[in-house]
Amino acid sequence: HLLGPGAAPLGDRLLRGAAAEPPAGPELPAVPEANGVLRGCEPGKGGAGAIAAAININASTSKFLMNVITIEDYKSTYWPKLDSAIDQLLTQSPGDYIPISYEQIYSCVYKCVCQQHSEQMYSDLIKKITNHLERVSKELQASPPDLYIERFNIALGQYMGALQSIVPLFIYMNKFYIETKLNRDLKDDLIKLFTEHVAEKHIYNLMPLLLEAQSTPFQITPSTMANIVKGLYTLRPEWVQMAPALFSKFIPNILPPAVESELQEYAAQDQKLQRELMQNGFAR
């Protein structure tokens, strides 16, 4: 199945369908052991390994029967497929046609987990996405002020959209390696990467521009402002302290309750906003 316009989000499709059953192909039992390894996936423990030993066939045939994926196989065949798919998901724009088979990629991840390549695969994934985010950060640094906010919004939206596909594709690695051995979660790890390699490097340039845009109605669209503010709050809630009034317009219940002594000030702010809207053509 290829990803294209009009298709349901990849995360939804996987979690409704493919995640419920092992992918098609050679049977690979998926009963979890206590240590996070999938039972029956270890080469040489019964199954095809025992048959191979019993009939004394040569090593290459034994490897075929056991479906062994060596580290060389992983590096030359499996990871390149994953690498290419991740590239496309990280750089796609809304509505793009993505010519990849999510079932094939999901199957690659599943088999690599069975063959105990999770640690290498996780390392490669983190390195891949880190390099991508460092390029994104450099591109943002080169943006002129009048395009900076919009480009940050695009980068944030594009990355969060990509995670909706990438995280479900690596669901088996998350379940049987990241959660079990690292006591973490893949989505949290990948969001943290954006925080560290993009948002933290740009927050002190971005925030003054957001405050300026807030005081100049329609300098940027309300949806762009809302997306960025909500995104920053998701990445690091304590950034609210940098501009509480700005965040409070889009994040409910982050300011203390209003007190009676400040009601006149609130009313004055509301009247100022209404005047600005009327000056820009909005009816009262």
PDB file of C-alpha atoms in Angstrom, residues 256-267:
ATOM      1  CA  PRO A 256      -3.852  32.478  38.030  1.00  0.00           C
ATOM      2  CA  PRO A 257      -7.568  33.314  38.384  1.00  0.00           C
ATOM      3  CA  ALA A 258      -8.594  36.929  37.804  1.00  0.00           C
ATOM      4  CA  VAL A 259      -8.943  39.113  40.878  1.00  0.00           C
ATOM      5  CA  GLU A 260     -11.473  41.880  41.301  1.00  0.00           C
ATOM      6  CA  SER A 261      -8.854  44.638  41.576  1.00  0.00           C
ATOM      7  CA  GLU A 262      -7.667  43.892  38.027  1.00  0.00           C
ATOM      8  CA  LEU A 263     -11.063  43.764  36.319  1.00  0.00           C
ATOM      9  CA  GLN A 264     -10.754  47.325  35.018  1.00  0.00           C
ATOM     10  CA  GLU A 265      -7.416  46.482  33.419  1.00  0.00           C
ATOM     11  CA  TYR A 266      -8.905  43.399  31.755  1.00  0.00           C
ATOM     12  CA  ALA A 267     -11.807  45.521  30.442  1.00  0.00           C
TER      13      ALA A 267
END
